[in-house]
Short mmCIF file of N, CA and C in Angstrom, two decimals:
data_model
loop_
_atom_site.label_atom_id
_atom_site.label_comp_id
_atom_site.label_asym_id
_atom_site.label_seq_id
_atom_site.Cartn_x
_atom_site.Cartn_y
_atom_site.Cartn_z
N UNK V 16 13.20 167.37 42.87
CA UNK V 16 14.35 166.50 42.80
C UNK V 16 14.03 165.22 43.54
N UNK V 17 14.48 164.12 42.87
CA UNK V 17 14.34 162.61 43.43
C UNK V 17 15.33 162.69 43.94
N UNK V 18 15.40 161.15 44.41
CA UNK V 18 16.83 160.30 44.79
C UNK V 18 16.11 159.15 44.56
N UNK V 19 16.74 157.88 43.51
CA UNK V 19 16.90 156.88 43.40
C UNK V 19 17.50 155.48 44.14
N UNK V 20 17.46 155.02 44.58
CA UNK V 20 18.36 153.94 45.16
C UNK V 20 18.20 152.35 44.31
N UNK V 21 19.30 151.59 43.81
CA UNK V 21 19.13 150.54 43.37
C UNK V 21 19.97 149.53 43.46
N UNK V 22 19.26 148.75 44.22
CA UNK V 22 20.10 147.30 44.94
C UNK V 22 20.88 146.58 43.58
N UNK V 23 22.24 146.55 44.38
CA UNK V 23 22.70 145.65 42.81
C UNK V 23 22.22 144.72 42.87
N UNK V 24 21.13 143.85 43.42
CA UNK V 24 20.84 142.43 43.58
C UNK V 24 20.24 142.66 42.44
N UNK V 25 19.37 143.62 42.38
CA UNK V 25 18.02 143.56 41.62
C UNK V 25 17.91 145.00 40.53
N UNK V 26 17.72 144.67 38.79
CA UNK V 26 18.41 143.91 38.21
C UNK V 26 19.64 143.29 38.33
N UNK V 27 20.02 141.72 38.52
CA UNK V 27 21.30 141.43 38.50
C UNK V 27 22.56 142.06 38.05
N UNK V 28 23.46 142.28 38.11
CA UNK V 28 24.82 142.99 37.44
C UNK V 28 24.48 142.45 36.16
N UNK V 29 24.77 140.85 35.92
CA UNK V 29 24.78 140.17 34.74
C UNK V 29 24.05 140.68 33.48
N UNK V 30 22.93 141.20 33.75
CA UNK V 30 21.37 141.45 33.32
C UNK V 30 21.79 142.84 32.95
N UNK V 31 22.48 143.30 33.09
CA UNK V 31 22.85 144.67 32.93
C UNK V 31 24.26 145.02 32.56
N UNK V 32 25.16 143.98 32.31
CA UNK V 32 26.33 144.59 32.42
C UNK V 32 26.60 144.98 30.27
N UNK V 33 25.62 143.97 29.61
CA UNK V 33 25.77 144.26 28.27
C UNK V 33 25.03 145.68 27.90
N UNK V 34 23.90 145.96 28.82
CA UNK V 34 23.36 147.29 28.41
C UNK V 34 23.68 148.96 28.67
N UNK V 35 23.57 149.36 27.40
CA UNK V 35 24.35 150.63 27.22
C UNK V 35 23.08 152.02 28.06
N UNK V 36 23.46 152.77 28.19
CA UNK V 36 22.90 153.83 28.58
C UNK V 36 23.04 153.36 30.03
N UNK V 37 22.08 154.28 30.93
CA UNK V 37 21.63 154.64 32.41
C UNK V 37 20.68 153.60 33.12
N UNK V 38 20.94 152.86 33.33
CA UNK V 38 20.17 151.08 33.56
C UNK V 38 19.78 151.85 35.33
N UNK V 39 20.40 152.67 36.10
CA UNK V 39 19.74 152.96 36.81
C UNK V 39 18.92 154.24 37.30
N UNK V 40 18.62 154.89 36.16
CA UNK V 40 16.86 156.11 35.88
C UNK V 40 17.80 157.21 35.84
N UNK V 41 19.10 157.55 35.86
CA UNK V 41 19.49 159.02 36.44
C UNK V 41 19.96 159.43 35.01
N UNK V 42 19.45 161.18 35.17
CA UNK V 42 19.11 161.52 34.17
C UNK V 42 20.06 162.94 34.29
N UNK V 43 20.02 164.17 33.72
CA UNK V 43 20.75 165.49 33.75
C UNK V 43 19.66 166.24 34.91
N UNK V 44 20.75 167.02 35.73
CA UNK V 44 19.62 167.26 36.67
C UNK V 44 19.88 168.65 36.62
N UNK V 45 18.99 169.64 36.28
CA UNK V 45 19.33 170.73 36.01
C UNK V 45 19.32 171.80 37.54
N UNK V 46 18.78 171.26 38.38
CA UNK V 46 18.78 171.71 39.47
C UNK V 46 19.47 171.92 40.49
N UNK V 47 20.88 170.52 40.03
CA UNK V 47 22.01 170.93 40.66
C UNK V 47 23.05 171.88 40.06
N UNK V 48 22.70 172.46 39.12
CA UNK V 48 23.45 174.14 38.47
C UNK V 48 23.34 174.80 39.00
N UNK V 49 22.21 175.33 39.79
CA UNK V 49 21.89 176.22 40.82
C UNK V 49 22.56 175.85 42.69
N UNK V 50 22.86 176.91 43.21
CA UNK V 50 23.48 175.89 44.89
C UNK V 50 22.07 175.84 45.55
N UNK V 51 20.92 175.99 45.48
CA UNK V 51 19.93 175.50 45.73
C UNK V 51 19.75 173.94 45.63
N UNK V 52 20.21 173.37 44.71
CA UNK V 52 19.91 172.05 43.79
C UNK V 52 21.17 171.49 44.58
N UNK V 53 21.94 171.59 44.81
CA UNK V 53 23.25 171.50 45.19
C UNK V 53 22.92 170.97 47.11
N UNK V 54 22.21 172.36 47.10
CA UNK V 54 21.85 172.34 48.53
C UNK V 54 20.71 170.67 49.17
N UNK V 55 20.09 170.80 48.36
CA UNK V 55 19.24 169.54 48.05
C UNK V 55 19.87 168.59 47.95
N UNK V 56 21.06 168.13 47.20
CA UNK V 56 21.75 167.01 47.10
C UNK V 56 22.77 166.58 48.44
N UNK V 57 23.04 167.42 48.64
CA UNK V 57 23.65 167.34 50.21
C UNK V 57 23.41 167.08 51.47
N UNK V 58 21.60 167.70 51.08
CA UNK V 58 20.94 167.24 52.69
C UNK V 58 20.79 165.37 52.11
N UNK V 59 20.61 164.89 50.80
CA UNK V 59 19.88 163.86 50.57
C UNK V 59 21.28 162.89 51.42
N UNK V 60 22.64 163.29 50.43
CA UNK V 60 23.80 162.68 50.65
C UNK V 60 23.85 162.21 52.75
N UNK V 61 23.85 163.47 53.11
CA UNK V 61 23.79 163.80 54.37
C UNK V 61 22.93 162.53 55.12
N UNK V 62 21.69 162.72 54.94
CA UNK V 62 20.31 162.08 55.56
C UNK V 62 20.71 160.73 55.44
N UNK V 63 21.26 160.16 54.69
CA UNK V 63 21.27 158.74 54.09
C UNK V 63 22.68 158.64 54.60
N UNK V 64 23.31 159.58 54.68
CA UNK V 64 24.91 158.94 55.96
C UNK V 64 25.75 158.11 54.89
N UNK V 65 25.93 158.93 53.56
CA UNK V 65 26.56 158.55 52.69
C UNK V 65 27.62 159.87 52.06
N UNK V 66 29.00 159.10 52.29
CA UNK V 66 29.80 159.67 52.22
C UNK V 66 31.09 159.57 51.15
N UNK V 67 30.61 158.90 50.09
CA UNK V 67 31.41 158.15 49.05
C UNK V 67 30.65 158.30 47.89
N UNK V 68 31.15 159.01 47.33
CA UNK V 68 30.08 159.48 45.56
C UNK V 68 30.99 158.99 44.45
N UNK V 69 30.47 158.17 44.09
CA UNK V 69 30.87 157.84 42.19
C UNK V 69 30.42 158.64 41.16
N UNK V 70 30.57 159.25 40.65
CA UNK V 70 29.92 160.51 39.36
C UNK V 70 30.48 159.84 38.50
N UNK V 71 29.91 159.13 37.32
CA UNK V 71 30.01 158.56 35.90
C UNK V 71 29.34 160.08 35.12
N UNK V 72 30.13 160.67 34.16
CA UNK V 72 29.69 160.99 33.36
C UNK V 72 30.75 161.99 32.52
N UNK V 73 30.19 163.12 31.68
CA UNK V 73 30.81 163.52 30.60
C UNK V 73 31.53 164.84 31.34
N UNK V 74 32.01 166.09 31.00
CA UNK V 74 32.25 167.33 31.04
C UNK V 74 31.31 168.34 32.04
N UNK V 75 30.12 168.18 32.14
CA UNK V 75 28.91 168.51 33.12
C UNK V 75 28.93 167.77 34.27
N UNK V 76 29.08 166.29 34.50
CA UNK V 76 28.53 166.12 35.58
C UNK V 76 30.21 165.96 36.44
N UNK V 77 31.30 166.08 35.63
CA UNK V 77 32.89 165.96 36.42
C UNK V 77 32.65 167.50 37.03
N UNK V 78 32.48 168.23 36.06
CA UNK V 78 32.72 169.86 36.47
C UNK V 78 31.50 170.40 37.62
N UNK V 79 30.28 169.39 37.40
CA UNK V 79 29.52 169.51 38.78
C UNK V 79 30.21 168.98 39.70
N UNK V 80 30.30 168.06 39.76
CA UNK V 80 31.21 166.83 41.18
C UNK V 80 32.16 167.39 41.20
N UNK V 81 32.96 168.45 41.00
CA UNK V 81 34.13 169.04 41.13
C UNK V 81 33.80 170.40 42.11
N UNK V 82 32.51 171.04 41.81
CA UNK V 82 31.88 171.92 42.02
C UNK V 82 31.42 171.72 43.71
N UNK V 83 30.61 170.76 43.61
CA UNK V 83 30.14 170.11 44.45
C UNK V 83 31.33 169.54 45.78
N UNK V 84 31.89 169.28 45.16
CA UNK V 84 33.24 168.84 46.47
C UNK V 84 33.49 170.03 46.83
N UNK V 85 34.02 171.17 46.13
CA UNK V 85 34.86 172.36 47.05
C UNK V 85 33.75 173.04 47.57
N UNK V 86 32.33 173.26 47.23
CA UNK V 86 31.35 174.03 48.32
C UNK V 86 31.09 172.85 49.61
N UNK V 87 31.32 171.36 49.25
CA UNK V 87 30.95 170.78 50.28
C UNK V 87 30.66 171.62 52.19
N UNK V 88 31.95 172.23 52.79
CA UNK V 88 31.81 172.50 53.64
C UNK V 88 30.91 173.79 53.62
N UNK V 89 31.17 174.28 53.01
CA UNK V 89 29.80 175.52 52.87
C UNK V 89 28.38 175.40 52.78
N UNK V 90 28.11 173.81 52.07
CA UNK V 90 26.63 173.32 51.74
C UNK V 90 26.30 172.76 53.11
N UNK V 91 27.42 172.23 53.77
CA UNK V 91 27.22 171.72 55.20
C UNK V 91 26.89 172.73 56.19
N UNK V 92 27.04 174.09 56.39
CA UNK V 92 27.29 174.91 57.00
C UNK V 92 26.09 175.72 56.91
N UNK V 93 25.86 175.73 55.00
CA UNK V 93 24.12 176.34 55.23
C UNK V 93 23.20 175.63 55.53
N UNK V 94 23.40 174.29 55.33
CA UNK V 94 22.25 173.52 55.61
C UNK V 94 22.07 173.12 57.03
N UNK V 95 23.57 172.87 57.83
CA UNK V 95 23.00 173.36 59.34
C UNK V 95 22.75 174.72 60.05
N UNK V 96 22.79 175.78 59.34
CA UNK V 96 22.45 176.94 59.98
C UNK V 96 20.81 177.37 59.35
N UNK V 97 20.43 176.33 58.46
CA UNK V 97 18.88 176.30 58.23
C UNK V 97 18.19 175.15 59.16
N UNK V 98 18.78 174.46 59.61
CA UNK V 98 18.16 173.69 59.94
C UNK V 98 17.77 172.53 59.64
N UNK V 99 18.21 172.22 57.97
CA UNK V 99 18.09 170.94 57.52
C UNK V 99 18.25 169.96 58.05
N UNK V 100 20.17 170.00 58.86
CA UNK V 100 20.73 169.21 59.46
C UNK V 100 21.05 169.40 60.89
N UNK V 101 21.28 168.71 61.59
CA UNK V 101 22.10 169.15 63.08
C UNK V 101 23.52 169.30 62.72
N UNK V 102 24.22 169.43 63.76
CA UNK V 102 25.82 169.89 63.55
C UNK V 102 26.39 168.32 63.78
N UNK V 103 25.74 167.65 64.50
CA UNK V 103 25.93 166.02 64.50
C UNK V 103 26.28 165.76 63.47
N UNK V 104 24.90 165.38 62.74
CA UNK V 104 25.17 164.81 60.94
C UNK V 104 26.20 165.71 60.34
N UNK V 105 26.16 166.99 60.16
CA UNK V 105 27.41 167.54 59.56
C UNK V 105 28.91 167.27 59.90
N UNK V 106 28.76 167.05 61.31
CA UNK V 106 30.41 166.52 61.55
C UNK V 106 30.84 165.11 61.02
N UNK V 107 29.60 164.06 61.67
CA UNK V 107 29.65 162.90 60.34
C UNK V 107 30.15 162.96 59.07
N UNK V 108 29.70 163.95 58.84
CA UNK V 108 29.61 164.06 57.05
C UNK V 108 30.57 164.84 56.33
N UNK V 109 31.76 165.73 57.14
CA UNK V 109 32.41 166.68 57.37
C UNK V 109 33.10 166.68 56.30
N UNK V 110 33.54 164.99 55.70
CA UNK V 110 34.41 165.09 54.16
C UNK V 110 33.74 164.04 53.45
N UNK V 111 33.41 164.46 52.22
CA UNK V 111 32.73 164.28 50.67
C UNK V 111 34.29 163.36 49.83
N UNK V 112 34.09 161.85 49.84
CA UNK V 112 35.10 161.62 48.64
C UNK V 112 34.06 161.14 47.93
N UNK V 113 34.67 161.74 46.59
CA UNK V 113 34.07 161.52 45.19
C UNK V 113 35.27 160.89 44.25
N UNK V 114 34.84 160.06 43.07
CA UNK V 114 35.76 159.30 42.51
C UNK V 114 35.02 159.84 41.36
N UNK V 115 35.33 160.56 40.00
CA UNK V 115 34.93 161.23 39.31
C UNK V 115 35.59 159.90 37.86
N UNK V 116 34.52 159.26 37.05
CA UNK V 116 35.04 158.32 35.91
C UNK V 116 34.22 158.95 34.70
N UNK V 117 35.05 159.02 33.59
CA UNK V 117 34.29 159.36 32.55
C UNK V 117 33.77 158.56 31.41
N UNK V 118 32.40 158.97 31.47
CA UNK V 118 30.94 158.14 31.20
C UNK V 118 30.57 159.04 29.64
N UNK V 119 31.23 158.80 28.39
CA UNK V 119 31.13 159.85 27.61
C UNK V 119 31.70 158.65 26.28
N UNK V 120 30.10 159.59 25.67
CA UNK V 120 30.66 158.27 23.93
C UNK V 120 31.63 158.74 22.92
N UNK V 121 31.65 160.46 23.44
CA UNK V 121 32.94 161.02 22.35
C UNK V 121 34.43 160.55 22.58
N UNK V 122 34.73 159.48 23.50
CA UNK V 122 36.12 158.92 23.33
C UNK V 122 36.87 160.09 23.35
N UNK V 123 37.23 160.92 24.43
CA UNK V 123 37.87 161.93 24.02
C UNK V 123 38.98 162.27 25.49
N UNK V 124 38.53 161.95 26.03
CA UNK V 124 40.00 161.58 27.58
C UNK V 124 41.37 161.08 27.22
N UNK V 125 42.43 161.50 27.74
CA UNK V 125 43.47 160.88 27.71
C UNK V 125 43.88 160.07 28.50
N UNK V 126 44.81 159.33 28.17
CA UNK V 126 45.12 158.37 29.10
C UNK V 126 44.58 157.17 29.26
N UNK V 127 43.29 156.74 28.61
CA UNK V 127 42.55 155.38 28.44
C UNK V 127 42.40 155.08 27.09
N UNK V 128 42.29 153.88 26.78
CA UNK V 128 41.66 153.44 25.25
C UNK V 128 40.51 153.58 24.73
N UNK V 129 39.46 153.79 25.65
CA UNK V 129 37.81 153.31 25.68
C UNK V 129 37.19 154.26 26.78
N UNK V 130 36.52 155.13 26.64
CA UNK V 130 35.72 155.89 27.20
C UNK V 130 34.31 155.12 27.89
N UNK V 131 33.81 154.84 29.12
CA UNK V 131 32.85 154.29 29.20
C UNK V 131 31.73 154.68 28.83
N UNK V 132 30.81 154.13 27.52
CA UNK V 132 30.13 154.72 26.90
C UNK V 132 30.23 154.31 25.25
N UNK V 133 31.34 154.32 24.97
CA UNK V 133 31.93 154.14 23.70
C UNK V 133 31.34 152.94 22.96
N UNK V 134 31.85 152.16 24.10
CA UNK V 134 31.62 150.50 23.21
C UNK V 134 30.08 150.51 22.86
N UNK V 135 29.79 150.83 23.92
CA UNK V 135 27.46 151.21 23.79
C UNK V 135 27.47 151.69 22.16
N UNK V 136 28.05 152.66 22.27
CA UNK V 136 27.77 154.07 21.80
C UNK V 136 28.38 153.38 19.98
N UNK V 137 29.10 152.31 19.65
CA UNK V 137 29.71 151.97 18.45
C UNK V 137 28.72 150.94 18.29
N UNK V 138 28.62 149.81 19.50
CA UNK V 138 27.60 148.85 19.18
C UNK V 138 25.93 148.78 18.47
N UNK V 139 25.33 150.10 18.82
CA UNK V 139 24.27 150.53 18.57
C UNK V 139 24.55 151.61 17.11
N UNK V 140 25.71 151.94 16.78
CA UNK V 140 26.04 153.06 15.41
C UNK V 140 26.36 152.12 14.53
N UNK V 141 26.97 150.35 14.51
CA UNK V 141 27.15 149.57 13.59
C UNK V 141 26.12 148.92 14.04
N UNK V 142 24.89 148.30 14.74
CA UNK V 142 23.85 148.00 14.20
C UNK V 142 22.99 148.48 13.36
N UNK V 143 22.82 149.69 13.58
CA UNK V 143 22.07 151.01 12.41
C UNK V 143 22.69 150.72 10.71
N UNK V 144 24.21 150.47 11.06
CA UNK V 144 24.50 150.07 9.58
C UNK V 144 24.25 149.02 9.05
N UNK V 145 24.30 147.95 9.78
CA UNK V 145 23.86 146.91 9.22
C UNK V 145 22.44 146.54 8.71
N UNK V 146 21.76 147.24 9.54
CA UNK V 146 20.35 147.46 9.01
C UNK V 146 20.09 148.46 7.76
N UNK V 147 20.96 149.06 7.28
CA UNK V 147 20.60 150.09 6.00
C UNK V 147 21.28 149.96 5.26
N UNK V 148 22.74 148.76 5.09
CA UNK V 148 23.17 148.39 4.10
C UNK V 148 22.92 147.78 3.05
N UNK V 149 22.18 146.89 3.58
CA UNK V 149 20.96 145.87 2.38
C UNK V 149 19.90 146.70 1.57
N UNK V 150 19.59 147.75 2.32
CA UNK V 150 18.39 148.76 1.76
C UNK V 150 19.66 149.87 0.67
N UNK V 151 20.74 149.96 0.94
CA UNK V 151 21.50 150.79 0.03
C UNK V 151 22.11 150.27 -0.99
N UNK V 152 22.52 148.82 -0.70
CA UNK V 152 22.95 147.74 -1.66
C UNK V 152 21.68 148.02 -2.74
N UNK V 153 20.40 147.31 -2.18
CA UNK V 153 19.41 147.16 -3.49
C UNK V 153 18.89 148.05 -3.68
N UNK V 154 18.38 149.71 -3.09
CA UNK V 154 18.26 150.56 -4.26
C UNK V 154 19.43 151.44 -4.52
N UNK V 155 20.65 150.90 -4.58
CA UNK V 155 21.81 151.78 -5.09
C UNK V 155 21.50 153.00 -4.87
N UNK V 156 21.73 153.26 -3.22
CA UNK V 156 21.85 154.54 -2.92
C UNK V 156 22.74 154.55 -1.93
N UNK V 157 23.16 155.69 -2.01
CA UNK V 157 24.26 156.10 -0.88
C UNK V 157 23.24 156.71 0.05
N UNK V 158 23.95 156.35 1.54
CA UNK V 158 23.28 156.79 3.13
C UNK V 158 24.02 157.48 3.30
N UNK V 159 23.78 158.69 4.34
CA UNK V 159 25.12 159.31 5.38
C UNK V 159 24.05 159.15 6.77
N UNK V 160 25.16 159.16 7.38
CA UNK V 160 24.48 158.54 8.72
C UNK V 160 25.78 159.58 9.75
N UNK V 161 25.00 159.87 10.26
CA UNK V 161 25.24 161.12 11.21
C UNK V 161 25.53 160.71 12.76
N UNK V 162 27.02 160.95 12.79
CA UNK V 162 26.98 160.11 14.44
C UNK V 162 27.59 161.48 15.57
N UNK V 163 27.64 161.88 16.95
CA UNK V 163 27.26 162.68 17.45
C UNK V 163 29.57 161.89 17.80
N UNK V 164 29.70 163.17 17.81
CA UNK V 164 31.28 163.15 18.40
C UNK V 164 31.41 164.92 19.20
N UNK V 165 30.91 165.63 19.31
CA UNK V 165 31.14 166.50 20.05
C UNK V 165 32.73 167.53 19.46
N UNK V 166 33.38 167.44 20.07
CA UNK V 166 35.00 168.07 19.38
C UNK V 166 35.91 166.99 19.10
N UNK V 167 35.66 165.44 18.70
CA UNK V 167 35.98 164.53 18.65
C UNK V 167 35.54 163.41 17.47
N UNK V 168 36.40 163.69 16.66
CA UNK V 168 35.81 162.46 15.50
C UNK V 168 36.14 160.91 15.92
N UNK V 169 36.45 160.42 16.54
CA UNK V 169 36.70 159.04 17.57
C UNK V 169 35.26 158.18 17.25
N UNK V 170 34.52 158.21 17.68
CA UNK V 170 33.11 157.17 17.11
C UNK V 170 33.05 157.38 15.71
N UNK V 171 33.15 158.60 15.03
CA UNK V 171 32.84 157.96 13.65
C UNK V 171 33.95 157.18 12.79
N UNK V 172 35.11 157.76 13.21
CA UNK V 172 36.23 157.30 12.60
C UNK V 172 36.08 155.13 13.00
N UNK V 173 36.24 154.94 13.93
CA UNK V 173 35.84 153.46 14.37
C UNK V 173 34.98 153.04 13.85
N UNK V 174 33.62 153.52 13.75
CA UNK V 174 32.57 153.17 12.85
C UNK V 174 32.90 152.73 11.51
N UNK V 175 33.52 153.67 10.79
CA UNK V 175 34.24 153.35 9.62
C UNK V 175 35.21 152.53 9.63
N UNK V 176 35.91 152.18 10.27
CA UNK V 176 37.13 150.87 10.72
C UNK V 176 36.00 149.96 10.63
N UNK V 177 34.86 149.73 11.49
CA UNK V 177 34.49 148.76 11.92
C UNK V 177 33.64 147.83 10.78
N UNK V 178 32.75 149.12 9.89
CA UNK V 178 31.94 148.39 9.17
C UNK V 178 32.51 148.61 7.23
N UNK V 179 33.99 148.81 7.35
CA UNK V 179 35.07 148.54 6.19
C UNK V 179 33.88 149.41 5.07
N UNK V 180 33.95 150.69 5.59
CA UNK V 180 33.00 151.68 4.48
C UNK V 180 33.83 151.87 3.31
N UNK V 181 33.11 151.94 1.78
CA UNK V 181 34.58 152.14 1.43
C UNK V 181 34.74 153.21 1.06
N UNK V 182 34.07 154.33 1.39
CA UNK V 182 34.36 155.34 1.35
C UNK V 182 33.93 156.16 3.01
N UNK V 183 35.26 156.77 3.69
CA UNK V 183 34.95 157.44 4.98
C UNK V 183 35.31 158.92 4.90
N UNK V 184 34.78 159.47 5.08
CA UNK V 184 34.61 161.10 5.37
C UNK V 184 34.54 161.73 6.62
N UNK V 185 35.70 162.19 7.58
CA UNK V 185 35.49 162.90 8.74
C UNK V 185 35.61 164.43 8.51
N UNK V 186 34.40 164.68 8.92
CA UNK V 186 34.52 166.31 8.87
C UNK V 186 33.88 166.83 9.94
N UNK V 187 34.60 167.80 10.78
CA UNK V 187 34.35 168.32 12.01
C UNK V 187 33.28 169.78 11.43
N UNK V 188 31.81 169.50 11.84
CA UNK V 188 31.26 171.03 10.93
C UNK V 188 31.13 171.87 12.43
N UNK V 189 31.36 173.11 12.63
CA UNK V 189 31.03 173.83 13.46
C UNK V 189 29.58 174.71 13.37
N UNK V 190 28.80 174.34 14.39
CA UNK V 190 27.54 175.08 14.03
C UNK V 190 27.60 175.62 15.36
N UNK V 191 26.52 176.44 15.93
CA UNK V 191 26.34 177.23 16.74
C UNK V 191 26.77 176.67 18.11
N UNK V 192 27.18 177.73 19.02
CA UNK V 192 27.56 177.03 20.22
C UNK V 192 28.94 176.03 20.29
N UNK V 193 29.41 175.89 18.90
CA UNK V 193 31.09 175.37 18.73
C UNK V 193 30.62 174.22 19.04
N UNK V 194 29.83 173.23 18.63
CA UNK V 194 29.53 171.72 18.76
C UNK V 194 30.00 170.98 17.37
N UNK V 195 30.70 170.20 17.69
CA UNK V 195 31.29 169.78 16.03
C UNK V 195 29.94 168.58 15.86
N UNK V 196 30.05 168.38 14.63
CA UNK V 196 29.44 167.19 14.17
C UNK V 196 30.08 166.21 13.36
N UNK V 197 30.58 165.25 13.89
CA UNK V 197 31.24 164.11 12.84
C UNK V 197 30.04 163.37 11.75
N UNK V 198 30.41 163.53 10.49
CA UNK V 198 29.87 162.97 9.54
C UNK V 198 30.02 161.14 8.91
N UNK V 199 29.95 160.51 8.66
CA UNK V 199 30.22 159.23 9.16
C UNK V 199 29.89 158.90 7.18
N UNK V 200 30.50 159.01 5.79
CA UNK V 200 29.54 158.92 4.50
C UNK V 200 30.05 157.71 4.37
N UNK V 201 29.29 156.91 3.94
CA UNK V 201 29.37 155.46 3.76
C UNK V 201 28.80 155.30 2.08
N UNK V 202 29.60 154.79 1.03
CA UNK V 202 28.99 154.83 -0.40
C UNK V 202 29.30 153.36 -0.33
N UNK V 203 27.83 152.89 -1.02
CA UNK V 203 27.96 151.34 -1.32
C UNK V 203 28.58 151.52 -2.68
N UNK V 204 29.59 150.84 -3.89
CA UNK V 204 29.81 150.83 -4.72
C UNK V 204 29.27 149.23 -5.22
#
């Protein structure tokens, strides 16, 4: 397990604020599933005398950071009775606030318009069309273009708003593991 650190100086905000995905390296960390991994993240949190966590992300990383807050005093407790930490740093560190925002392209939260993620996540699904419309126009073929919605037809349905298909098809298919797939059929006429 890493830890990353990245100065907002450098890339500028500006320089970054149009780009979609993880602009700063962090990735799914499978190691904090385990309280080992957990345990690891706490001494890092700890060591660095940081006590304020932002968690951007989908269903996994809220239900980790959720996870993660209520063992807090317990991760504190094994890690000073190993030795990681002194009882110093743990009293420092004694309360974990986390601000939990959701970082997810299936548009699927209540209570907001726009999922952070979304706008990425449409901007890059109507460039793809625009690039294969001209190729479907002149050999008169129909595309289907396959966009990832999870239990949520929300990106494809917009997609189709956006790039006036004139024919749209939402169909939620259930395949293994209950993952829907939104279908996105676009017919040039």
């Amino acid at each position: 397990m890493w830890v990353l650190f990245v100065s907002f100086t450098d890339p500028a905000p500006s320089t970054v604020s149009s780009q979609g995905g993880t602009v700063i390296g962090s990735a799914r960390c499978m190691d904090f599933k385990e309280k080992w991994g957990r345990l690891k993240a706490a001494c890092n949190l700890v060591k660095l005398g940081i006590t304020n966590l932002c968690v951007i992300g989908g269903d996994g990383s809220l239900t980790g950071a959720n996870q993660f807050r209520t063992e807090w005093s317990e991760l504190l407790a094994d890690l000073t009775k190993g030795g990681k930490i002194s009882a110093e740093e743990a009293n420092r560190s004694s309360h974990l606030n986390i601000v939990g925002m959701v970082g997810s392209i299936d548009n699927d939260f209540c209570g907001t318009d726009m999922t952070i993620g979304t706008d990425s996540a449409l901007h890059r699904i109507i460039e793809v069309v625009d690039a294969i419309t001209t190729t479907a126009q002149s050999h008169q073929r129909t595309f289907i273009l396959e966009v990832m919605g999870r239990h949520c037809g929300c990106v494809c349905v917009c997609v189709c708003v956006c790039v006036c298909v004139c024919v749209c098809v939402c169909v939620c298919v259930c395949v293994c593991v209950c993952v829907c797939v939104c279908v996105c059929v676009c017919v040039c006429v």
